[in-house]
mmCIF file of C-alpha atoms in Angstrom:
data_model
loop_
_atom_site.group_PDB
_atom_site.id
_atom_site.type_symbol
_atom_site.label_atom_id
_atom_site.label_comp_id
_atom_site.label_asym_id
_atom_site.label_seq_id
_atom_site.Cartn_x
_atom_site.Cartn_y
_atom_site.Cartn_z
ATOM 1 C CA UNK A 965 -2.794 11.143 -5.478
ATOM 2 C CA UNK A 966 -0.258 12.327 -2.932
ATOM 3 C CA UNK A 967 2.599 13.881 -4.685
ATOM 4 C CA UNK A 968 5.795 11.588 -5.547
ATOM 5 C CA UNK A 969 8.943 11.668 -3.068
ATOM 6 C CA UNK A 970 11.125 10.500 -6.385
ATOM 7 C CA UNK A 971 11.081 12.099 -9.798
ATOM 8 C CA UNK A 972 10.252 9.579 -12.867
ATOM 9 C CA UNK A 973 9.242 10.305 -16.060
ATOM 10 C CA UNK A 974 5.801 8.687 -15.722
ATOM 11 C CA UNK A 975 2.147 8.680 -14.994
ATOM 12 C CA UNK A 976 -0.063 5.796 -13.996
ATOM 13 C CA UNK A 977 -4.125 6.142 -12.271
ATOM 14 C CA UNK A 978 -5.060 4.114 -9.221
ATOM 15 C CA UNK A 979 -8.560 2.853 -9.050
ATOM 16 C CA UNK A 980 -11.142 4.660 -7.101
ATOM 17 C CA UNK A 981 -11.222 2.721 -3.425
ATOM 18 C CA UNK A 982 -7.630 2.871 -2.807
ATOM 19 C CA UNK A 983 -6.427 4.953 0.840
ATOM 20 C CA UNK A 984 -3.446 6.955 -0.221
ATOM 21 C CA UNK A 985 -0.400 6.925 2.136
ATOM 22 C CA UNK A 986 0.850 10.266 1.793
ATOM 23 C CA UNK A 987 4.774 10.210 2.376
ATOM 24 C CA UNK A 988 5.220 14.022 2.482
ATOM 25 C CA UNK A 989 3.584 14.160 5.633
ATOM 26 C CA UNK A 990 4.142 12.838 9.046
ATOM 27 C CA UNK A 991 3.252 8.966 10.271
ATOM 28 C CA UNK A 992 1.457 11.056 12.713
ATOM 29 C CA UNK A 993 -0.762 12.105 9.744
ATOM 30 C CA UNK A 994 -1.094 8.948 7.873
ATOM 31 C CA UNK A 995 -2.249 7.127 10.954
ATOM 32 C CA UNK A 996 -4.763 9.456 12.056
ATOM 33 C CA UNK A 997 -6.494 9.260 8.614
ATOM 34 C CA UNK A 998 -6.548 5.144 8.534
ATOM 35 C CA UNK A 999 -7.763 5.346 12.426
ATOM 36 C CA UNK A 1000 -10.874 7.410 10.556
ATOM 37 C CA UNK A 1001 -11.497 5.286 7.948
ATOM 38 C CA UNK A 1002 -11.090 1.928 9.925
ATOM 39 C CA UNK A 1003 -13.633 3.295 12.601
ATOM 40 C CA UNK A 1004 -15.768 4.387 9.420
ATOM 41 C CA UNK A 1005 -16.335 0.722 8.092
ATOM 42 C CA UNK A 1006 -19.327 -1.075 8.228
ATOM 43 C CA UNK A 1007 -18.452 -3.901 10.543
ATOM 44 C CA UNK A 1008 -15.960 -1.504 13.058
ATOM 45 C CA UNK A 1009 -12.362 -3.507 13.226
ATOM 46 C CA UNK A 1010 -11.864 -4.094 16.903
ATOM 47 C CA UNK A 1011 -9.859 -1.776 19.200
ATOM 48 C CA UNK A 1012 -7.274 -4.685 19.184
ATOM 49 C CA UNK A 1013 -7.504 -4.569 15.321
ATOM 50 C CA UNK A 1014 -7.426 -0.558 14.735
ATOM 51 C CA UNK A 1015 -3.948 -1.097 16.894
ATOM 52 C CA UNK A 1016 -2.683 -3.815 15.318
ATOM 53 C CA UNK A 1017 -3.447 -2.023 11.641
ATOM 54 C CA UNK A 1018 -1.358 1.919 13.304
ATOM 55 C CA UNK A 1019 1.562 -0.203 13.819
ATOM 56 C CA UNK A 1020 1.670 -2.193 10.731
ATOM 57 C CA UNK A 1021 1.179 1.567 8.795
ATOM 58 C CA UNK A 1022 4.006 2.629 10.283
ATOM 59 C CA UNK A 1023 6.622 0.141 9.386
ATOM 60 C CA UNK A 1024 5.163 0.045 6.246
ATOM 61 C CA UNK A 1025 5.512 4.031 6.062
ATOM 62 C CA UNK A 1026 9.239 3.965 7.456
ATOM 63 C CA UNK A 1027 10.097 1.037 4.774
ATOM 64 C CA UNK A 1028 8.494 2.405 1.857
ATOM 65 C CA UNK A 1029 10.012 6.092 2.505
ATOM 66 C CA UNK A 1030 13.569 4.851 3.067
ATOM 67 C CA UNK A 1031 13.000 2.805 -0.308
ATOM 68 C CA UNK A 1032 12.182 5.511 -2.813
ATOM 69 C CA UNK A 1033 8.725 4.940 -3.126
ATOM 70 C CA UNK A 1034 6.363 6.663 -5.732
ATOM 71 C CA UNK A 1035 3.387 5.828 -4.586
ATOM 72 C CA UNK A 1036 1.944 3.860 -1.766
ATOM 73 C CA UNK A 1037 -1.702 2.787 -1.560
ATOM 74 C CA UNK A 1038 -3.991 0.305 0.657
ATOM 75 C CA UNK A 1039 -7.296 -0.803 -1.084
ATOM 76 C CA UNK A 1040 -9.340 -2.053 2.512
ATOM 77 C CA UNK A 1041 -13.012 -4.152 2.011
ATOM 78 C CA UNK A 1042 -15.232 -6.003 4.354
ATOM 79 C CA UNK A 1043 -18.443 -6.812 4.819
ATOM 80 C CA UNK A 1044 -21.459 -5.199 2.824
ATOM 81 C CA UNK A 1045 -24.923 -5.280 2.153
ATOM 82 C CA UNK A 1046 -24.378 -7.781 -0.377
ATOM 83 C CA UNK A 1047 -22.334 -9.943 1.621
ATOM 84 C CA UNK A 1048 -22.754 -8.699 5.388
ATOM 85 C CA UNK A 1049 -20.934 -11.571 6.623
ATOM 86 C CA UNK A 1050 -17.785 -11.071 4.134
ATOM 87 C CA UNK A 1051 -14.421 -10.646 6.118
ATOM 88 C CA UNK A 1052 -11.909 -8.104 6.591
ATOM 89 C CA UNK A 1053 -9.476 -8.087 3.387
ATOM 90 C CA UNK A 1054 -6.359 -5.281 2.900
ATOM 91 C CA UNK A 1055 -3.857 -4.955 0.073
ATOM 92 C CA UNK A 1056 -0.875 -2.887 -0.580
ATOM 93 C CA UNK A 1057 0.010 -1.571 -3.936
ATOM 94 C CA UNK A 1058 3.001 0.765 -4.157
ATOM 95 C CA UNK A 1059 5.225 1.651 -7.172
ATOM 96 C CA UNK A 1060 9.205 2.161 -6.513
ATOM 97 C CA UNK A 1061 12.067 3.585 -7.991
ATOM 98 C CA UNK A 1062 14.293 0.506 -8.704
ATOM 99 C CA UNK A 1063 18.311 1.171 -9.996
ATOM 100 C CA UNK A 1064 18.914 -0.954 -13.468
ATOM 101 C CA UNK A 1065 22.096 -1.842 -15.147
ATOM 102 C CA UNK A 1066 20.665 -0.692 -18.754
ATOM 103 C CA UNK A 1067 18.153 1.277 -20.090
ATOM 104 C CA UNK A 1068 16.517 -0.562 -23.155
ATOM 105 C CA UNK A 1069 15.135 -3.573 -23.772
ATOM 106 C CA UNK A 1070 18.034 -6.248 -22.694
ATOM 107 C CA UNK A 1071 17.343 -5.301 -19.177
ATOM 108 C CA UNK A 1072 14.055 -7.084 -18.820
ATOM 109 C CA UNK A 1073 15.623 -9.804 -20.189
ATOM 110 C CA UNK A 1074 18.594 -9.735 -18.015
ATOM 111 C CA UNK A 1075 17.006 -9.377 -15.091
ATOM 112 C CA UNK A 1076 14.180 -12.169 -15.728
ATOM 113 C CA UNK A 1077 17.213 -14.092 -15.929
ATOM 114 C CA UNK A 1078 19.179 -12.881 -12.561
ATOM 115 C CA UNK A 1079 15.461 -12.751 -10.698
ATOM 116 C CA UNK A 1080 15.360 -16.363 -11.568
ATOM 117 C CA UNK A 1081 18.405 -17.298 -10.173
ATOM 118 C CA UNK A 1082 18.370 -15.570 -7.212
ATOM 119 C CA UNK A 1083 14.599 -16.264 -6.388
ATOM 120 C CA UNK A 1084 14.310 -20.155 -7.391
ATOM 121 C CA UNK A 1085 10.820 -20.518 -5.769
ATOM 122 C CA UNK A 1086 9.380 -17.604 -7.840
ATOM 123 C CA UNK A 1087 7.704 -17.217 -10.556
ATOM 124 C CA UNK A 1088 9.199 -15.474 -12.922
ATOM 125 C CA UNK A 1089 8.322 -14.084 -16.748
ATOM 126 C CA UNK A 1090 8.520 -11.225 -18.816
ATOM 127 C CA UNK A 1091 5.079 -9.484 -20.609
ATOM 128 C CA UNK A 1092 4.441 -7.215 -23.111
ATOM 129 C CA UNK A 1093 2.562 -3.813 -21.644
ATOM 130 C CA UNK A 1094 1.359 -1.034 -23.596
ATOM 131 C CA UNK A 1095 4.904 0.837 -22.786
ATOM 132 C CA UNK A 1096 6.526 -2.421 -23.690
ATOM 133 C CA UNK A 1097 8.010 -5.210 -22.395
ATOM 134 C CA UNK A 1098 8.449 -6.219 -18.414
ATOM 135 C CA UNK A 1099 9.490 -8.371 -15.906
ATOM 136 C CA UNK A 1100 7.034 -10.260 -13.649
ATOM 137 C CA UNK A 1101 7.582 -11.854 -10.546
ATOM 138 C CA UNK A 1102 5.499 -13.905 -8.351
ATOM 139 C CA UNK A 1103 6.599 -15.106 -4.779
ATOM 140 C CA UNK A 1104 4.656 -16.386 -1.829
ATOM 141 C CA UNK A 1105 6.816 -15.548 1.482
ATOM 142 C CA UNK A 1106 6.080 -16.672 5.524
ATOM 143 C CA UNK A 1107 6.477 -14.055 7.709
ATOM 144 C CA UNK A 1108 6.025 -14.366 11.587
ATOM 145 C CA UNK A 1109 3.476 -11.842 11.614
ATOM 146 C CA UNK A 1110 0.260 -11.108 9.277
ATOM 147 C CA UNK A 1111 0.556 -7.464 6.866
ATOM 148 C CA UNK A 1112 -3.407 -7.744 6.813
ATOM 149 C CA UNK A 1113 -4.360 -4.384 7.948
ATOM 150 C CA UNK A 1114 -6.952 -5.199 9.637
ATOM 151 C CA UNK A 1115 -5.639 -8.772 11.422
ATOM 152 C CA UNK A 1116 -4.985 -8.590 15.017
ATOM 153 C CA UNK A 1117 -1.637 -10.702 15.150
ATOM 154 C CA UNK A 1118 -1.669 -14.580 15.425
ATOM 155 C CA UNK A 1119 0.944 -17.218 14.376
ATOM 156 C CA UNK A 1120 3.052 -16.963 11.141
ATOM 157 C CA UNK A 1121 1.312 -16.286 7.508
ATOM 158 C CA UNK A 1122 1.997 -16.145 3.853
ATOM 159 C CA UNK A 1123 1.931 -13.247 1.984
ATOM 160 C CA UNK A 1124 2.496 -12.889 -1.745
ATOM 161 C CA UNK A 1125 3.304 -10.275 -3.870
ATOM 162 C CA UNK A 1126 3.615 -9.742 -7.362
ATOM 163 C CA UNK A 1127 6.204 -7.300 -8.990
ATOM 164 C CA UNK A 1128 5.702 -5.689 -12.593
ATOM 165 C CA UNK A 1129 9.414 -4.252 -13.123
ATOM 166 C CA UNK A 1130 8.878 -1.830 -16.082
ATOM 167 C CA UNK A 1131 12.453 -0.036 -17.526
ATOM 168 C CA UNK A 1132 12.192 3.667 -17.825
ATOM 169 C CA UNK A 1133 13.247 4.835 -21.475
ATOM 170 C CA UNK A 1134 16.684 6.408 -21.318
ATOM 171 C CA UNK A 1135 17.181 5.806 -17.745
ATOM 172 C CA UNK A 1136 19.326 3.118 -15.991
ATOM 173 C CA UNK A 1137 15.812 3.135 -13.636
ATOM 174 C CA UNK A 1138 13.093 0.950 -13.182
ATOM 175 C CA UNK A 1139 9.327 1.188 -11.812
ATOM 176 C CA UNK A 1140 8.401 -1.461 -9.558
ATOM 177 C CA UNK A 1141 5.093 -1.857 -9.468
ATOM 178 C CA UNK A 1142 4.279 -4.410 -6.848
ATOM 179 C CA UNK A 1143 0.732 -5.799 -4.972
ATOM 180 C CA UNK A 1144 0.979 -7.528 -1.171
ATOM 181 C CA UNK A 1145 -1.413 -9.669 0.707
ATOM 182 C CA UNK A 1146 -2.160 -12.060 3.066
ATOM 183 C CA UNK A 1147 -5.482 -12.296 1.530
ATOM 184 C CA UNK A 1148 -4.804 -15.390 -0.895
ATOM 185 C CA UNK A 1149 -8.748 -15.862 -1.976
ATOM 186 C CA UNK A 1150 -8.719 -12.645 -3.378
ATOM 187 C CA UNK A 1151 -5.941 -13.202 -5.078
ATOM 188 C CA UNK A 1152 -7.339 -12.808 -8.890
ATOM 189 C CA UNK A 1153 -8.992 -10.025 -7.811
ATOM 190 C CA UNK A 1154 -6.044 -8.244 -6.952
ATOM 191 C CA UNK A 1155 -4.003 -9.201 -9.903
ATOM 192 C CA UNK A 1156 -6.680 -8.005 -11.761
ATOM 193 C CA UNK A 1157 -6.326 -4.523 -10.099
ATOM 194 C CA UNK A 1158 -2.515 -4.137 -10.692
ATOM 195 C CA UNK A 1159 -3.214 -4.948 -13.928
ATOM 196 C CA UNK A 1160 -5.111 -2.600 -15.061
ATOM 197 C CA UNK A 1161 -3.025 -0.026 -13.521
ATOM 198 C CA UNK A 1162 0.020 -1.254 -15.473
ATOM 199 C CA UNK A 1163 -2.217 -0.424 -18.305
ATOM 200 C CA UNK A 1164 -2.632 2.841 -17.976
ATOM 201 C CA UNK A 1165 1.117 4.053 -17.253
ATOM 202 C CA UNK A 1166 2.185 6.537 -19.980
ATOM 203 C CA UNK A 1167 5.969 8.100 -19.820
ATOM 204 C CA UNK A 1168 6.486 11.596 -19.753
ATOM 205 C CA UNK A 1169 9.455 12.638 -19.920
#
């Protein structure tokens, strides 16, 4: 794992299959490595798809550096010798520093609450982890152009993410722990993946 831009008092593993995105080196960097994994993929993305997926990286890299972002990840899959005809699929997973009002348990409630105010379309709980409680939030949201990696433009899509916002003990700070596709079959899958990451975040400090 890349080493954190932000300082929190916590530890959490990725599975094995995700592409780090390194923010303590250049875009320059970052891109070059996903131009050598794309290329590296059993069915090669098309030279309309590798340039589609550099600029996509980019934004992604400028947004998620300006935002305080822990960790930043993109788990790619596509066809295989099991299922040589399976299509392209990408998700993002990244975990971000959040700001929080409080720092014990009344902010999960209190911000279940305000989430579900402010984002009436959402889904919106709280669950008990292994650190304790947190807030989840589920939200499907049309964007005029795809976040799939490896999908070379088209009309508007969906994308949905889910956030697990877990408070950091003694801290007015949250982790946000978020997943974001386009990929809506895999959808299970994915939550699946998150997860077990949230399961295996331990504080530290």
């Amino acid at each position: 794992m890349p080493a954190a831009t932000i300082d929190l008092p916590l530890s959490f593993s990725i599975p094995k299959g995700f592409r780090d995105i390194d923010l303590t080196v250049s875009a320059e960097a970052n891109t070059n490595k996903l131009i050598d994994e794309l290329t590296g993929l059993t069915r090669r993305p098309s030279d309309e798809e590798i340039a589609h997926a550099v600029l996509v990286q980019q934004s992604m890299y400028e947004m998620l550096a300006a935002a305080g972002a822990v960790y930043a990840g993109i788990l790619l899959a596509g066809p295989s010798k099991d299922e040589p005809d399976g299509r392209l699929t990408s998700l993002m997973l990244t975990v971000t520093a959040r700001p929080s009002e409080l720092s014990n348990d009344q902010t999960v409630h209190r911000l279940a609450r305000t989430m579900g105010a402010i984002y009436p379309e959402a889904e919106v709980g709280v669950v008990r982890l292994p650190t304790g409680p947190a807030v989840l939030l589920t939200e499907d949201t049309k964007v005029e152009r795809p976040v799939n990696l490896l999908s070379d433009g088209g009309g508007p899509t969906v994308v949905r993410q889910l956030h697990v916002f877990v408070p950091i003990p003694g801290r007015t700070a949250m982790a946000d722990f978020s997943i974001a596709t386009e990929n809506i079959a895999e959808w299970d899958d994915y939550v699946a993946i998150l997860g077990q990451v949230c399961t295996t975040i331990e504080f530290t400090g």
